[in-house]
Amino acid sequence: MVAKRIIPCLDVAEGRVVKGVNFVGLRDAGDPVELACRYSASGADELVFLDIAASHQGRATLVELVRRTAEAVTIPFTVGGGISSVEGITELLRAGADKVSLNSSAVRDPELVSRGAERFGCQCIVVAIDARARDQGQPGWDVYVKGGRENTGLDAVAWARRVVALGAGEILLTSMDGDGTQAGYALALTRAVADAVEVPVIASGGAGCIDHIAQALDAGPSGGHASAALLASLLHDGVLTVEQIKRDLLGRGLPVRPLAASC
């Protein structure tokens, strides 16, 4: 059985890790290199580093910060934000990233997913999907871009299928409704996407306790069917540690990787 992954997320703006609620109300959460090193040492399976203002501001990801962060950790590392070309993907991979995450640029130019996968392999290409439930009780979820500022009108499940067909090797799925609320992952959304594609899905947005994480990773009929759980506030604020989470999940019979990483 494939091990479930615990992945801290470093949302970065102006060189600092930040965290908000529903993509707004950002607060400072620390130095990205320091936090990355701490999580690498604590047994995290991977890291995700997102320059959350890059696409909105129309600039490239902070490559030097990526380089310093990548040099400080010993675990796989995904970088996203402001990546709009194969050249941009190349630069980040050369800076030390193991994977890149495409979001707004994938919607604008879906063939970028294919070009990236053809050149670097599907395993290097993650497509991030920021989804929000439709208004007025309509079923389904819409895809948002530009840091959650713009509704594309794309259906989240259909979009996930399309980008996987184009070559995405993983989906990073964020519930905008749950982001930062600590009220639990959007299990219906996560399950719908995970069941629609044959690549790993990382659940993001809403973790408030270990029960929520276990529910997102649960393969049962009411679980999220995710391959990994992305975490931010719970770890940044010291509410839980990676070790506590993994020990609890092991006790529930969920397969997780050993606590063996070091910085």
Coordinates of N, CA, C and O in Angstrom, one line a residue, residues 60-209:
A60 N 7.8 36.7 -11.8 CA 8.3 35.3 -11.6 C 8.5 35.0 -10.1 O 8.6 35.9 -9.3
T61 N 8.5 33.7 -9.8 CA 8.7 33.3 -8.4 C 10.1 33.7 -8.0 O 11.0 33.9 -8.8
L62 N 10.3 33.9 -6.7 CA 11.6 34.4 -6.1 C 12.6 33.3 -6.1 O 12.7 32.5 -5.2
V63 N 13.4 33.2 -7.2 CA 14.2 32.1 -7.4 C 15.3 32.0 -6.4 O 15.7 30.9 -5.9
E64 N 15.9 33.1 -5.9 CA 17.0 33.0 -4.9 C 16.5 32.4 -3.6 O 17.1 31.7 -3.0
L65 N 15.3 32.8 -3.2 CA 14.7 32.3 -2.0 C 14.4 30.8 -2.2 O 14.6 30.0 -1.3
V66 N 14.0 30.4 -3.4 CA 13.8 29.0 -3.6 C 15.1 28.2 -3.5 O 15.2 27.1 -2.9
R67 N 16.2 28.8 -4.1 CA 17.5 28.2 -4.0 C 18.0 28.0 -2.6 O 18.4 26.9 -2.2
R68 N 17.8 29.0 -1.7 CA 18.2 28.9 -0.4 C 17.4 27.9 0.4 O 17.9 27.2 1.2
T69 N 16.1 27.9 0.1 CA 15.2 26.9 0.8 C 15.6 25.5 0.4 O 15.7 24.6 1.3
A70 N 15.8 25.3 -0.9 CA 16.1 24.0 -1.4 C 17.4 23.4 -0.8 O 17.5 22.3 -0.5
E71 N 18.4 24.3 -0.6 CA 19.6 23.9 -0.1 C 19.5 23.5 1.4 O 20.4 22.8 1.9
A72 N 18.5 24.0 2.1 CA 18.4 23.8 3.5 C 17.6 22.5 3.9 O 17.6 22.1 5.0
V73 N 17.0 21.8 2.9 CA 16.2 20.7 3.2 C 16.7 19.4 2.5 O 17.5 19.5 1.6
T74 N 16.2 18.3 3.0 CA 16.6 17.0 2.5 C 15.5 16.2 1.9 O 15.6 15.0 1.7
I75 N 14.3 16.8 1.7 CA 13.1 16.1 1.3 C 12.6 16.8 0.0 O 13.0 17.9 -0.3
P76 N 11.8 16.1 -0.8 CA 11.3 16.7 -2.1 C 10.6 18.0 -1.8 O 9.9 18.2 -0.8
F77 N 10.6 18.8 -2.8 CA 10.2 20.2 -2.7 C 9.5 20.7 -3.9 O 10.1 20.6 -5.0
T78 N 8.3 21.1 -3.8 CA 7.5 21.7 -4.9 C 7.4 23.2 -4.8 O 7.2 23.7 -3.7
V79 N 7.6 23.8 -6.0 CA 7.6 25.3 -6.0 C 6.5 25.8 -7.0 O 6.4 25.2 -8.1
G80 N 5.7 26.8 -6.6 CA 4.7 27.3 -7.4 C 4.6 28.8 -7.3 O 5.0 29.4 -6.3
G81 N 3.9 29.4 -8.3 CA 3.7 30.9 -8.3 C 4.4 31.6 -9.4 O 5.6 31.6 -9.4
G82 N 3.6 32.1 -10.3 CA 4.2 32.9 -11.4 C 5.0 32.2 -12.4 O 5.8 32.8 -13.2
I83 N 4.8 30.9 -12.6 CA 5.5 30.1 -13.6 C 4.7 30.1 -14.8 O 3.6 29.6 -14.9
S84 N 5.2 30.7 -15.9 CA 4.4 30.8 -17.1 C 5.1 30.3 -18.4 O 4.6 30.4 -19.5
S85 N 6.2 29.6 -18.3 CA 6.9 29.1 -19.4 C 7.8 27.9 -19.1 O 8.1 27.6 -17.9
V86 N 8.2 27.1 -20.1 CA 9.1 26.0 -19.8 C 10.4 26.5 -19.3 O 11.1 25.9 -18.5
E87 N 10.8 27.7 -19.7 CA 12.1 28.3 -19.2 C 12.0 28.6 -17.7 O 12.9 28.4 -17.0
G88 N 10.8 29.0 -17.3 CA 10.6 29.3 -15.9 C 10.6 28.0 -15.1 O 11.2 28.0 -14.0
I89 N 10.1 26.9 -15.6 CA 10.1 25.6 -15.0 C 11.6 25.2 -14.9 O 12.0 24.7 -13.8
T90 N 12.3 25.3 -15.9 CA 13.8 25.0 -16.0 C 14.5 25.7 -14.9 O 15.3 25.1 -14.1
E91 N 14.3 27.0 -14.8 CA 15.0 27.8 -13.8 C 14.8 27.3 -12.4 O 15.7 27.2 -11.5
L92 N 13.5 27.0 -12.0 CA 13.2 26.6 -10.7 C 13.8 25.2 -10.4 O 14.2 24.9 -9.3
L93 N 13.7 24.3 -11.4 CA 14.3 23.0 -11.1 C 15.8 23.1 -11.0 O 16.4 22.4 -10.1
R94 N 16.4 23.9 -11.7 CA 17.9 24.1 -11.6 C 18.2 24.8 -10.2 O 19.3 24.5 -9.7
A95 N 17.2 25.5 -9.7 CA 17.5 26.2 -8.4 C 17.3 25.2 -7.2 O 17.6 25.5 -6.1
G96 N 16.8 24.0 -7.5 CA 16.8 23.0 -6.5 C 15.4 22.4 -6.2 O 15.3 21.4 -5.4
A97 N 14.4 22.9 -6.9 CA 13.0 22.3 -6.7 C 13.0 20.9 -7.4 O 13.6 20.6 -8.4
D98 N 12.2 20.0 -6.8 CA 12.0 18.7 -7.4 C 10.8 18.7 -8.3 O 10.7 17.9 -9.3
K99 N 9.8 19.6 -8.0 CA 8.6 19.7 -8.9 C 8.2 21.1 -9.0 O 8.6 22.0 -8.1
V100 N 7.4 21.4 -9.9 CA 6.8 22.8 -10.0 C 5.3 22.6 -10.0 O 4.7 21.6 -10.4
S101 N 4.6 23.7 -9.5 CA 3.2 23.7 -9.4 C 2.6 24.8 -10.3 O 3.0 26.0 -10.2
L102 N 1.8 24.4 -11.2 CA 1.2 25.4 -12.2 C -0.3 25.6 -11.8 O -1.0 24.6 -11.5
N103 N -0.7 26.8 -11.8 CA -2.1 27.1 -11.5 C -2.7 28.1 -12.5 O -3.3 27.6 -13.5
S104 N -2.6 29.4 -12.3 CA -3.1 30.3 -13.3 C -2.6 30.1 -14.7 O -3.3 30.2 -15.7
S105 N -1.3 29.8 -14.8 CA -0.7 29.6 -16.1 C -1.2 28.4 -16.8 O -1.3 28.4 -18.0
A106 N -1.6 27.4 -16.1 CA -2.2 26.2 -16.7 C -3.5 26.5 -17.3 O -3.9 26.0 -18.4
V107 N -4.3 27.3 -16.6 CA -5.6 27.7 -17.2 C -5.4 28.6 -18.4 O -6.1 28.4 -19.4
R108 N -4.5 29.5 -18.3 CA -4.2 30.4 -19.4 C -3.6 29.7 -20.7 O -4.0 30.0 -21.8
D109 N -2.8 28.7 -20.4 CA -2.1 28.0 -21.5 C -2.0 26.5 -21.1 O -0.9 26.1 -20.6
P110 N -3.0 25.8 -21.3 CA -3.0 24.4 -20.9 C -1.9 23.5 -21.5 O -1.4 22.6 -20.8
E111 N -1.5 23.9 -22.7 CA -0.4 23.2 -23.3 C 0.9 23.3 -22.5 O 1.9 22.5 -22.8
L112 N 1.0 24.3 -21.6 CA 2.2 24.4 -20.8 C 2.4 23.1 -19.9 O 3.5 22.7 -19.7
V113 N 1.3 22.6 -19.5 CA 1.3 21.3 -18.8 C 2.0 20.2 -19.6 O 2.9 19.5 -19.2
S114 N 1.5 20.1 -20.9 CA 2.1 19.1 -21.8 C 3.6 19.3 -22.1 O 4.4 18.4 -22.1
R115 N 3.9 20.6 -22.4 CA 5.3 20.9 -22.7 C 6.2 20.6 -21.5 O 7.3 20.1 -21.7
G116 N 5.7 20.9 -20.3 CA 6.5 20.7 -19.1 C 6.7 19.2 -18.9 O 7.8 18.7 -18.6
A117 N 5.6 18.4 -19.0 CA 5.7 17.0 -18.8 C 6.5 16.3 -19.9 O 7.3 15.4 -19.5
E118 N 6.5 16.7 -21.1 CA 7.3 16.1 -22.2 C 8.8 16.4 -21.9 O 9.6 15.5 -22.2
R119 N 9.1 17.5 -21.4 CA 10.5 17.9 -21.2 C 11.1 17.3 -19.9 O 12.2 16.8 -19.9
F120 N 10.3 17.3 -18.8 CA 10.9 17.0 -17.5 C 10.2 15.7 -16.9 O 10.7 15.2 -15.9
G121 N 9.2 15.2 -17.5 CA 8.5 14.1 -17.0 C 7.2 14.5 -16.2 O 7.2 15.5 -15.5
C122 N 6.2 13.7 -16.2 CA 5.0 14.0 -15.5 C 5.2 14.1 -14.0 O 4.5 14.9 -13.4
Q123 N 6.2 13.4 -13.5 CA 6.4 13.5 -12.0 C 6.8 14.8 -11.5 O 6.7 15.2 -10.3
C124 N 7.3 15.7 -12.5 CA 7.7 17.0 -12.1 C 6.6 18.1 -12.2 O 6.8 19.2 -11.7
I125 N 5.5 17.7 -12.8 CA 4.5 18.7 -13.0 C 3.2 18.5 -12.1 O 2.5 17.5 -12.2
V126 N 3.0 19.4 -11.2 CA 1.9 19.4 -10.3 C 0.9 20.5 -10.8 O 1.4 21.6 -11.1
V127 N -0.3 20.3 -10.9 CA -1.3 21.3 -11.2 C -2.1 21.6 -10.0 O -2.7 20.7 -9.4
A128 N -2.0 22.9 -9.5 CA -2.7 23.3 -8.4 C -4.1 23.8 -8.8 O -4.2 24.6 -9.8
I129 N -5.2 23.4 -8.1 CA -6.5 23.8 -8.4 C -7.1 24.4 -7.1 O -7.2 23.7 -6.1
D130 N -7.4 25.7 -7.2 CA -8.1 26.4 -6.1 C -9.6 26.4 -6.5 O -10.0 27.0 -7.5
A131 N -10.4 25.7 -5.7 CA -11.8 25.5 -6.0 C -12.7 26.0 -4.9 O -12.4 26.0 -3.7
R132 N -13.9 26.5 -5.3 CA -14.9 27.0 -4.4 C -16.3 26.5 -4.8 O -16.6 26.4 -6.0
A133 N -17.1 26.1 -3.8 CA -18.4 25.7 -4.1 C -19.2 26.7 -4.8 O -19.1 27.9 -4.5
R134 N -20.1 26.3 -5.7 CA -20.9 27.3 -6.5 C -22.0 27.9 -5.6 O -22.4 27.3 -4.6
D135 N -22.4 29.1 -5.9 CA -23.4 29.8 -5.1 C -24.8 29.3 -5.3 O -25.1 28.6 -6.3
Q136 N -25.7 29.7 -4.4 CA -27.1 29.4 -4.5 C -27.4 27.9 -4.6 O -28.4 27.5 -5.3
G137 N -26.6 27.1 -3.9 CA -27.0 25.7 -3.9 C -26.7 24.9 -5.2 O -27.1 23.8 -5.3
Q138 N -26.0 25.5 -6.1 CA -25.7 24.8 -7.4 C -24.7 23.7 -7.1 O -23.7 24.0 -6.4
P139 N -24.8 22.5 -7.7 CA -23.8 21.5 -7.4 C -22.5 21.8 -8.1 O -22.4 22.4 -9.1
G140 N -21.4 21.3 -7.4 CA -20.1 21.4 -8.1 C -19.3 22.5 -7.5 O -19.7 23.3 -6.7
W141 N -18.1 22.6 -8.1 CA -17.1 23.6 -7.7 C -16.4 24.3 -8.9 O -16.1 23.6 -9.9
D142 N -16.2 25.6 -8.8 CA -15.6 26.3 -9.8 C -14.1 26.5 -9.5 O -13.7 26.5 -8.3
V143 N -13.3 26.6 -10.6 CA -11.9 26.8 -10.4 C -11.6 28.3 -10.4 O -12.1 29.1 -11.3
Y144 N -10.8 28.8 -9.5 CA -10.3 30.2 -9.4 C -8.8 30.3 -9.6 O -8.1 29.4 -9.3
V145 N -8.4 31.4 -10.1 CA -7.0 31.7 -10.4 C -6.7 33.1 -9.8 O -7.5 33.8 -9.2
K146 N -5.4 33.5 -10.0 CA -4.9 34.7 -9.6 C -5.0 34.9 -8.1 O -5.6 35.9 -7.6
G147 N -4.6 33.9 -7.3 CA -4.7 33.9 -5.9 C -6.1 33.9 -5.4 O -6.4 34.5 -4.3
G148 N -7.0 33.2 -6.1 CA -8.4 33.2 -5.7 C -9.2 34.4 -6.1 O -10.4 34.5 -5.6
R149 N -8.7 35.3 -6.9 CA -9.4 36.5 -7.2 C -10.3 36.4 -8.4 O -11.2 37.2 -8.6
E150 N -10.1 35.4 -9.3 CA -10.9 35.3 -10.5 C -11.5 34.0 -10.7 O -10.8 33.0 -10.7
N151 N -12.8 33.9 -10.9 CA -13.5 32.7 -11.2 C -13.4 32.4 -12.7 O -13.8 33.2 -13.5
T152 N -12.8 31.2 -13.0 CA -12.6 30.9 -14.5 C -13.9 30.3 -15.1 O -14.0 30.2 -16.3
G153 N -14.8 29.9 -14.2 CA -16.0 29.2 -14.7 C -15.8 27.7 -15.1 O -16.7 27.0 -15.4
L154 N -14.5 27.2 -14.9 CA -14.2 25.8 -15.2 C -14.7 25.0 -14.0 O -14.6 25.4 -12.8
D155 N -15.2 23.8 -14.3 CA -15.6 22.8 -13.3 C -14.3 22.2 -12.8 O -13.5 21.7 -13.5
A156 N -14.2 22.1 -11.5 CA -13.0 21.6 -10.8 C -12.7 20.1 -11.2 O -11.5 19.8 -11.5
V157 N -13.7 19.3 -11.2 CA -13.5 17.9 -11.5 C -13.1 17.7 -13.0 O -12.2 17.0 -13.3
A158 N -13.8 18.4 -13.9 CA -13.5 18.3 -15.3 C -12.1 18.8 -15.6 O -11.4 18.3 -16.4
W159 N -11.8 19.9 -14.9 CA -10.4 20.5 -15.1 C -9.4 19.6 -14.7 O -8.3 19.4 -15.3
A160 N -9.6 18.9 -13.5 CA -8.6 17.9 -13.0 C -8.4 16.8 -14.1 O -7.2 16.4 -14.4
R161 N -9.5 16.3 -14.6 CA -9.3 15.3 -15.6 C -8.5 15.8 -16.8 O -7.7 15.1 -17.4
R162 N -8.8 17.0 -17.2 CA -8.1 17.5 -18.4 C -6.6 17.7 -18.2 O -5.8 17.3 -19.1
V163 N -6.2 18.2 -17.1 CA -4.8 18.5 -16.9 C -4.0 17.2 -16.7 O -2.9 17.1 -17.1
V164 N -4.7 16.2 -16.1 CA -4.0 14.9 -16.0 C -3.8 14.3 -17.4 O -2.8 13.7 -17.7
A165 N -4.8 14.4 -18.3 CA -4.7 13.9 -19.7 C -3.6 14.7 -20.4 O -2.9 14.1 -21.3
L166 N -3.3 15.9 -20.0 CA -2.3 16.7 -20.6 C -0.9 16.3 -20.1 O 0.1 16.7 -20.7
G167 N -0.8 15.7 -18.9 CA 0.5 15.2 -18.4 C 0.8 15.5 -17.0 O 1.9 15.2 -16.5
A168 N -0.2 16.2 -16.3 CA 0.1 16.5 -14.9 C 0.2 15.2 -14.1 O -0.5 14.2 -14.2
G169 N 1.3 15.1 -13.2 CA 1.5 13.9 -12.5 C 0.9 13.9 -11.1 O 1.0 12.9 -10.3
E170 N 0.3 15.1 -10.7 CA -0.2 15.2 -9.4 C -1.1 16.4 -9.4 O -0.9 17.4 -10.1
I171 N -2.2 16.4 -8.5 CA -3.1 17.5 -8.3 C -3.0 18.0 -6.9 O -3.1 17.3 -5.9
L172 N -2.7 19.3 -6.7 CA -2.8 20.0 -5.4 C -4.1 20.7 -5.4 O -4.3 21.8 -6.0
L173 N -5.0 20.2 -4.6 CA -6.4 20.6 -4.6 C -6.7 21.4 -3.3 O -6.8 20.8 -2.2
T174 N -7.0 22.7 -3.5 CA -7.3 23.6 -2.3 C -8.7 24.0 -2.3 O -9.2 24.5 -3.3
S175 N -9.4 23.7 -1.2 CA -10.8 24.2 -1.0 C -10.7 25.7 -0.5 O -10.2 25.9 0.6
M176 N -11.1 26.6 -1.3 CA -11.1 28.0 -0.9 C -12.0 28.3 0.2 O -11.8 29.2 1.1
D177 N -13.1 27.5 0.3 CA -14.1 27.7 1.4 C -13.5 27.2 2.7 O -13.8 27.8 3.8
G178 N -12.6 26.3 2.7 CA -12.0 25.7 3.9 C -10.7 26.4 4.3 O -10.3 26.2 5.4
D179 N -10.0 27.1 3.4 CA -8.7 27.6 3.6 C -8.6 28.4 4.9 O -9.3 29.4 5.0
G180 N -7.7 27.9 5.8 CA -7.4 28.6 7.0 C -8.5 28.6 8.1 O -8.3 29.1 9.2
T181 N -9.6 27.9 7.8 CA -10.7 27.9 8.8 C -10.6 26.9 9.9 O -11.2 27.0 10.9
Q182 N -9.8 25.9 9.6 CA -9.6 24.7 10.6 C -10.9 24.0 10.9 O -11.1 23.5 11.9
A183 N -11.8 24.1 9.9 CA -13.1 23.4 10.1 C -13.2 22.1 9.4 O -14.2 21.4 9.4
G184 N -12.1 21.6 8.8 CA -12.0 20.4 8.1 C -11.9 20.5 6.6 O -12.3 21.5 6.0
Y185 N -11.3 19.5 6.0 CA -11.1 19.5 4.5 C -12.5 19.4 3.9 O -13.4 18.8 4.5
A186 N -12.6 19.8 2.6 CA -13.8 19.6 1.8 C -13.8 18.2 1.3 O -13.3 18.0 0.2
L187 N -14.3 17.3 2.1 CA -14.2 15.9 1.7 C -14.9 15.5 0.4 O -14.4 14.7 -0.4
A188 N -16.1 16.1 0.2 CA -16.8 15.8 -1.0 C -16.0 16.2 -2.3 O -16.0 15.5 -3.3
L189 N -15.5 17.4 -2.2 CA -14.7 18.0 -3.3 C -13.4 17.1 -3.5 O -13.1 16.7 -4.6
T190 N -12.7 16.8 -2.4 CA -11.5 16.0 -2.5 C -11.8 14.6 -3.1 O -11.1 14.1 -4.0
R191 N -12.8 14.0 -2.6 CA -13.2 12.7 -3.0 C -13.6 12.7 -4.5 O -13.2 11.8 -5.3
A192 N -14.3 13.7 -4.9 CA -14.8 13.8 -6.3 C -13.6 13.9 -7.3 O -13.6 13.2 -8.3
V193 N -12.6 14.7 -6.9 CA -11.4 14.8 -7.8 C -10.5 13.6 -7.7 O -10.1 13.1 -8.8
A194 N -10.3 13.1 -6.5 CA -9.4 11.9 -6.4 C -10.0 10.7 -7.1 O -9.3 9.9 -7.7
D195 N -11.3 10.6 -7.1 CA -11.9 9.4 -7.8 C -12.0 9.6 -9.3 O -12.2 8.7 -10.1
A196 N -11.8 10.9 -9.8 CA -11.9 11.2 -11.2 C -10.6 11.0 -11.9 O -10.5 11.0 -13.2
V197 N -9.5 11.0 -11.2 CA -8.1 10.9 -11.8 C -7.3 9.8 -11.3 O -7.6 9.2 -10.3
E198 N -6.3 9.4 -12.0 CA -5.4 8.3 -11.7 C -4.1 8.7 -11.1 O -3.1 7.9 -11.1
V199 N -4.0 10.0 -10.7 CA -2.7 10.5 -10.2 C -3.0 10.9 -8.7 O -4.1 11.1 -8.3
P200 N -1.9 11.0 -7.9 CA -2.2 11.4 -6.5 C -2.8 12.8 -6.4 O -2.5 13.7 -7.2
V201 N -3.7 12.9 -5.4 CA -4.3 14.2 -5.1 C -3.9 14.6 -3.7 O -4.1 13.8 -2.7
I202 N -3.4 15.9 -3.6 CA -3.0 16.4 -2.3 C -4.2 17.3 -1.8 O -4.6 18.2 -2.4
A203 N -4.8 16.9 -0.6 CA -5.9 17.7 0.0 C -5.3 18.9 0.7 O -4.4 18.8 1.5
S204 N -6.0 20.1 0.5 CA -5.5 21.3 1.1 C -6.7 22.2 1.4 O -7.7 22.2 0.7
G205 N -6.6 22.9 2.6 CA -7.6 23.8 3.0 C -8.5 23.3 4.0 O -9.5 22.6 3.7
G206 N -8.3 23.7 5.3 CA -9.3 23.4 6.4 C -8.9 22.5 7.5 O -9.7 22.3 8.4
A207 N -7.7 22.0 7.5 CA -7.3 21.1 8.6 C -7.3 21.8 9.9 O -6.6 22.8 10.1
G208 N -8.0 21.2 10.9 CA -8.0 21.8 12.3 C -7.6 20.9 13.4 O -7.4 21.3 14.5
C209 N -7.5 19.6 13.0 CA -7.1 18.6 14.0 C -6.7 17.3 13.2 O -6.9 17.2 12.0

